C-alpha positions as CSV (number, residue, x, y, z in Angstrom):
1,X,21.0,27.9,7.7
2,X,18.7,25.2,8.6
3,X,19.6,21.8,10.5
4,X,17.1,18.9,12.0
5,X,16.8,20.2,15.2
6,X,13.5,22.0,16.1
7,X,11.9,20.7,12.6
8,X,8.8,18.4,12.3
9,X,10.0,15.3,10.7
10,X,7.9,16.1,7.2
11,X,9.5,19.6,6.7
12,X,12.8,18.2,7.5
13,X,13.0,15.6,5.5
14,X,11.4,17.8,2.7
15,X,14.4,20.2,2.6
16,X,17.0,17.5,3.1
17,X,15.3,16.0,-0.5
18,X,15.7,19.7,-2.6
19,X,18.8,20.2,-0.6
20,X,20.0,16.4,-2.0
21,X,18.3,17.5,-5.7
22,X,20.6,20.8,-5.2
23,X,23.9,18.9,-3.7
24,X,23.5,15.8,-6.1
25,X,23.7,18.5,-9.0
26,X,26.3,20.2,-8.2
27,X,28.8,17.0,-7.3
28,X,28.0,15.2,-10.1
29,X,27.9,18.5,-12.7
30,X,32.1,17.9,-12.0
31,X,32.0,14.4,-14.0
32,X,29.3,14.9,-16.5
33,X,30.3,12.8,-19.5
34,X,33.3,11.0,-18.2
35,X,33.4,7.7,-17.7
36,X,33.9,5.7,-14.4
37,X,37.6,5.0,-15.8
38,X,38.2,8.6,-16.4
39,X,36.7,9.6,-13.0
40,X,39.3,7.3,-11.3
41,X,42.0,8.3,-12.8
42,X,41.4,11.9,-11.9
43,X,40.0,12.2,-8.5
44,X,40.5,8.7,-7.3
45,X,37.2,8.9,-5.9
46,X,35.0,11.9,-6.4
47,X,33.4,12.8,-3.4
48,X,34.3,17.1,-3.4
49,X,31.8,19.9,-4.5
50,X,34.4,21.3,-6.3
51,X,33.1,22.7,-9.8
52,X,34.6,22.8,-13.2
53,X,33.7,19.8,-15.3
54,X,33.0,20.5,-19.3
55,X,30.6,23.6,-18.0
56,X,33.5,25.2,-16.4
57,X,31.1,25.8,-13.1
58,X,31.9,27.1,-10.0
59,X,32.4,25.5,-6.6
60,X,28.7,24.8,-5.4
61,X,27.4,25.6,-8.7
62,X,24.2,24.5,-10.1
63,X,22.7,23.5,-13.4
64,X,19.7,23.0,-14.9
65,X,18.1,20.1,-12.6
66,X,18.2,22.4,-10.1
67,X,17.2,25.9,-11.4
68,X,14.3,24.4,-13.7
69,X,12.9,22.9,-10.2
70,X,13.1,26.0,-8.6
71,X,11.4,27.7,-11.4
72,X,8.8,25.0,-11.2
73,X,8.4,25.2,-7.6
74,X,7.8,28.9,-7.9
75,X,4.9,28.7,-10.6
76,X,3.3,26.5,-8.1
77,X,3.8,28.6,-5.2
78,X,2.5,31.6,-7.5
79,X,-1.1,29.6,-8.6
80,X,-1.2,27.4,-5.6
81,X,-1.5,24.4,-7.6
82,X,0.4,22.6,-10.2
83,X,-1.1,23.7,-13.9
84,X,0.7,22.7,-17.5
85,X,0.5,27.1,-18.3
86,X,2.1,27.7,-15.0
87,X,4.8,25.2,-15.8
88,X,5.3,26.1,-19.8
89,X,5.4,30.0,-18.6
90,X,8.0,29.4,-16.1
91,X,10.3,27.3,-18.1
92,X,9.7,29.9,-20.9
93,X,11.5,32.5,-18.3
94,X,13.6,30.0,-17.5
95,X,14.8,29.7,-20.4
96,X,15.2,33.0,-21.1
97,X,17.4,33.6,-18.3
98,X,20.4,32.2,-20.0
99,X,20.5,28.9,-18.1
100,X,23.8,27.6,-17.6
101,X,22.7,24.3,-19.3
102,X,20.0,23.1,-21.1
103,X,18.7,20.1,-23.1
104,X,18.0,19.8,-26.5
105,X,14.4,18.2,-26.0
106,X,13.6,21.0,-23.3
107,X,14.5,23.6,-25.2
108,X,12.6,22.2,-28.5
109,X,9.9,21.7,-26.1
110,X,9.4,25.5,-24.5
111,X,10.2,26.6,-28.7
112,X,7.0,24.5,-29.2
113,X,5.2,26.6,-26.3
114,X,6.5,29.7,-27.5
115,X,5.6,29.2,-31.3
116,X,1.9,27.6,-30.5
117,X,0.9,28.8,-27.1
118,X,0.6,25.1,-26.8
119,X,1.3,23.6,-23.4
120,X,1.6,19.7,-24.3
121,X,4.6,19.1,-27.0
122,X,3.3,16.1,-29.0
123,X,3.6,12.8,-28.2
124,X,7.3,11.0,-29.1
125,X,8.6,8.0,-27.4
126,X,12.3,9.3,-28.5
127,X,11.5,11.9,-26.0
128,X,12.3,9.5,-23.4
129,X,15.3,12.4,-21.4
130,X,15.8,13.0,-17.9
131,X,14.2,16.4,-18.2
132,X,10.9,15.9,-17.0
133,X,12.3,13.5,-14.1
134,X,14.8,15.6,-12.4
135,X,12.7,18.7,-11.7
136,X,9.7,16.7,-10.2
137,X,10.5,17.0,-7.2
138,X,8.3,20.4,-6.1
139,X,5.1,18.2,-7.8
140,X,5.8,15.6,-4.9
141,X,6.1,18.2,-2.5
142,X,3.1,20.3,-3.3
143,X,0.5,16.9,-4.1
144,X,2.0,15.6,-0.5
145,X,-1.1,14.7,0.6
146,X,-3.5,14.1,-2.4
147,X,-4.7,11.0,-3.6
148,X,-1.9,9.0,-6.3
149,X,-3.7,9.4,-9.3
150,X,-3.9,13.6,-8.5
151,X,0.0,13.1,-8.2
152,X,0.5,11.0,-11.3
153,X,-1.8,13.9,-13.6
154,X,-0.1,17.2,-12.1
155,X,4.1,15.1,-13.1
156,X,2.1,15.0,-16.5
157,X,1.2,18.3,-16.5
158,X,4.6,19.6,-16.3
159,X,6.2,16.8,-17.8
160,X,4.4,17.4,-21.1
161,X,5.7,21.0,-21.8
162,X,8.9,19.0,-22.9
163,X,8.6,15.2,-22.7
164,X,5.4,13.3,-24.0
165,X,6.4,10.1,-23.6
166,X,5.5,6.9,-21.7
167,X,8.8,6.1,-20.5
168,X,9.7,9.7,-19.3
169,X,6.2,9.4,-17.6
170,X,6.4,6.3,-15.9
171,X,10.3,7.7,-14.7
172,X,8.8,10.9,-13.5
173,X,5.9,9.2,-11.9
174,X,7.5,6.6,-9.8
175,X,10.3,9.1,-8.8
176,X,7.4,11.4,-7.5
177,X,6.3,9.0,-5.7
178,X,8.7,7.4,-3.9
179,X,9.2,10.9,-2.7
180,X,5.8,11.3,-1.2
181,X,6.2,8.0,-0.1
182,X,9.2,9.1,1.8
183,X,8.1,12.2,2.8
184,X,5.0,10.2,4.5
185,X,7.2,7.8,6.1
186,X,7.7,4.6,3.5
187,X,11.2,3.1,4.1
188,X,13.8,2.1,1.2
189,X,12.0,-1.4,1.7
190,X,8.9,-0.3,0.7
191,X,10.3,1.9,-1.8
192,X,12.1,-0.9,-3.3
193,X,8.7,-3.2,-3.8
194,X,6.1,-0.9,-3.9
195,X,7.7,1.4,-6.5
196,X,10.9,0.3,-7.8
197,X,10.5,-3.0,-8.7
198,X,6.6,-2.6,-10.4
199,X,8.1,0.0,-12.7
200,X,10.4,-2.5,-13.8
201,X,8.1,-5.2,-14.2
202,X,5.5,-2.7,-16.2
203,X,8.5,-1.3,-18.1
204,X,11.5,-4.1,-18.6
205,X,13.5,-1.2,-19.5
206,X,13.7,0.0,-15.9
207,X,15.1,-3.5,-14.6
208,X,18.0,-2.2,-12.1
209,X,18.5,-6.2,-11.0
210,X,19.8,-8.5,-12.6
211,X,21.7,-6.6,-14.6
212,X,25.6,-5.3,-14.7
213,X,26.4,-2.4,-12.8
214,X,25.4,0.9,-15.1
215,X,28.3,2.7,-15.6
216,X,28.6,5.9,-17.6
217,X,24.6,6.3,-17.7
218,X,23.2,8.2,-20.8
219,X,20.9,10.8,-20.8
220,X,18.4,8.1,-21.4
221,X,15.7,8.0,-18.8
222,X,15.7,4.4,-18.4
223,X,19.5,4.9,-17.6
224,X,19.6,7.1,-15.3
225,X,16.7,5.3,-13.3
226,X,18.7,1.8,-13.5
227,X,22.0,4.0,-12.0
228,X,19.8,5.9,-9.6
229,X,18.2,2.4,-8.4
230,X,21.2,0.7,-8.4
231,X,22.7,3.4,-6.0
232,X,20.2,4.4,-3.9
233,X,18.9,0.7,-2.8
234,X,22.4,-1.0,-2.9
235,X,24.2,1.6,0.3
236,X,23.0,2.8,3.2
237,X,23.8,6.2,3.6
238,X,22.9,9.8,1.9
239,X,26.6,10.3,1.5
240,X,27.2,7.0,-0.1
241,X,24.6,7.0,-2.3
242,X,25.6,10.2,-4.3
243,X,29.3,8.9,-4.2
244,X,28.4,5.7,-6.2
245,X,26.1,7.3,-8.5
246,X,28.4,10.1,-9.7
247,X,31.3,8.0,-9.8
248,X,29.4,6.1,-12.5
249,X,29.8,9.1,-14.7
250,X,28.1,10.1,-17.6
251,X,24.8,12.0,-17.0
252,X,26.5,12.7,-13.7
253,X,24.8,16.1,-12.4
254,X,21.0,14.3,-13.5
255,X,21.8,10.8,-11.6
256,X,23.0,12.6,-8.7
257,X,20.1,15.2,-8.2
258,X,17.6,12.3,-8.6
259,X,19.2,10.0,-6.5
260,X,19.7,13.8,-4.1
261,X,16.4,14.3,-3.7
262,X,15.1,10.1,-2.9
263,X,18.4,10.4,-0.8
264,X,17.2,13.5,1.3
265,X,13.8,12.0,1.4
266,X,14.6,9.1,3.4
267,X,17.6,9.9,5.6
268,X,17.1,13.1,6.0
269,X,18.5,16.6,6.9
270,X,21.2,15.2,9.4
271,X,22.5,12.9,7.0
272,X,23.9,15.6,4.6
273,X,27.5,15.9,5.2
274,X,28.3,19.6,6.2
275,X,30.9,19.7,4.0
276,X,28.5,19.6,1.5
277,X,26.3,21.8,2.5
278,X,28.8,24.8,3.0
279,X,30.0,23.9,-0.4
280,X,26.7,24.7,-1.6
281,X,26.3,28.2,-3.7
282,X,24.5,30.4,-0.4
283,X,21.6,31.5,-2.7
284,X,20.2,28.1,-4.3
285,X,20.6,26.7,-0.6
286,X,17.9,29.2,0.4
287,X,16.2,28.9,-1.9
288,X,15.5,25.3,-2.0
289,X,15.1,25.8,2.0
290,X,12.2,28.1,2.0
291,X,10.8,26.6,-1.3
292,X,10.4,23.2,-0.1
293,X,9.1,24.5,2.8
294,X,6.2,26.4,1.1
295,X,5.9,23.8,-1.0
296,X,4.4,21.3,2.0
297,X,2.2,23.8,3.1
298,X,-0.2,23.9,0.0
């Protein structure tokens, strides 16, 4: 299994962010719909890859953040670029793979696909979910080093298959790209006024300051951002981060792979406990090793 030694500082940090997509997941799958109270009272503080929660998962257990990334990732890899077909064909497996989990706009949107041949579900601003957001992250890897606006139309592409909507895109975007921006060597600073903060002042809904802490985060994408925010720019650690955002509850497996994969990003593979990663199931940690490191190469 990989560590940081002997890796350039790109392909490291690239694996430590699907790594921290994978890890987030599969901490925060635990909690998913309790609430910070409920949390407490049961683990004191969550901090264990330990499974169960309402999906009854196993220790180091994924869901669907992570295996819909990885089936993104792979259409990718298989075209060499990022295409809506290639993203609606491999959800469409996905999905017919018995996923563990899935959502209800995901699944109405690959219905949609299968019933039209379509590739872009119509536009619905109630189709603002974390679905499109939380398996972004092989788009970031694989547009490393095109120009922003490239970036911005290939998290359409695939977002569109499921979410059409403005708020989804500007979450899936700006998570993208703080990525990238990561990856190519932005610190949380930048992060924090370059991307964080101009999402919030094109879309007040995103406004992570200012406001009370976000507990018990819905699947709401302007939720999950504000938790994921609030998190990631408010400690100073990989390990920290994904404490405080699961231990906020609700949405628990989606806050914790995005703020996973931003996490990874910037502090990179060192900064994963080990703990952690041994908890992780053997299989999906491969996998998101060698895949984010294809990824990079395109």
């Amino acid at each position: 299994m990989l560590r940081a030694g002997g890796l350039t500082g790109r392909l490291e940090r690239a694996i430590a962010a699907y790594l921290g997509l994978a890890i987030g997941d599969a901490l925060g799958a635990t909690v998913e719909f309790m609430t910070p109270r409920e949390i407490a009272a049961k683990y004191n503080v969550h901090d264990t890859i330990r499974g169960g929660g309402w999906l009854r998962l196993k220790p180091g257990q994924v869901t669907d953040d992570t295996t819909m990334a990885l089936a993104l990732g792979q259409s990718i890899l298989e075209l060499g670029q990022v295409t809506a077909e290639g993203a609606a064909r491999a959800f469409d497996a996905w999905m017919r793979s018995k996923p563990v989990d899935i959502g209800n706009t995901v699944r109405r949107g690959i219905l949609h696909y299968r019933e039209t041949g379509q590739v872009e579900t119509p536009e619905n601003e109630h189709d603002a979910g974390n679905g499109a957001a939380m398996r972004v992250l092989p788009v970031a890897l694989a547009t490393l080093e095109q120009p922003e606006e490239h970036v911005r139309l290939a998290c359409r592409a695939q977002a569109h298959v499921t979410h059409n909507c403005p708020l989804s895109d500007a979450a899936t975007e700006c998570v993208a790209l703080m990525v990238r921006d990561a990856l190519l060597g932005a610190d949380k600073i930048r992060l924090l006024h370059e991307r964080a903060h101009p999402l919030a002042r094109r879309h007040a809904e995103f406004t992570f300051r200012s406001v009370r802490q976000q507990g018990n985060p819905s699947g709401y994408v302007p939720d999950t951002i504000r938790a994921v925010f609030q998190g990631f720019f408010d400690t100073d650690s990989f390990e920290d981060c994904l404490t405080d955002v699961v231990n906020r509850g609700g949405d628990a497996d989606t806050t914790g792979a995005i703020a996973g994969m931003l996490a990874g990003a910037v502090y990179g593979l060192d900064a994963i406990p080990e703990r952690w990663l041994e908890a992780l199931n053997p299989e999906i940690r491969h996998a998101c090793e060698t895949q984010a490191a294809a990824l990079i190469t395109l």
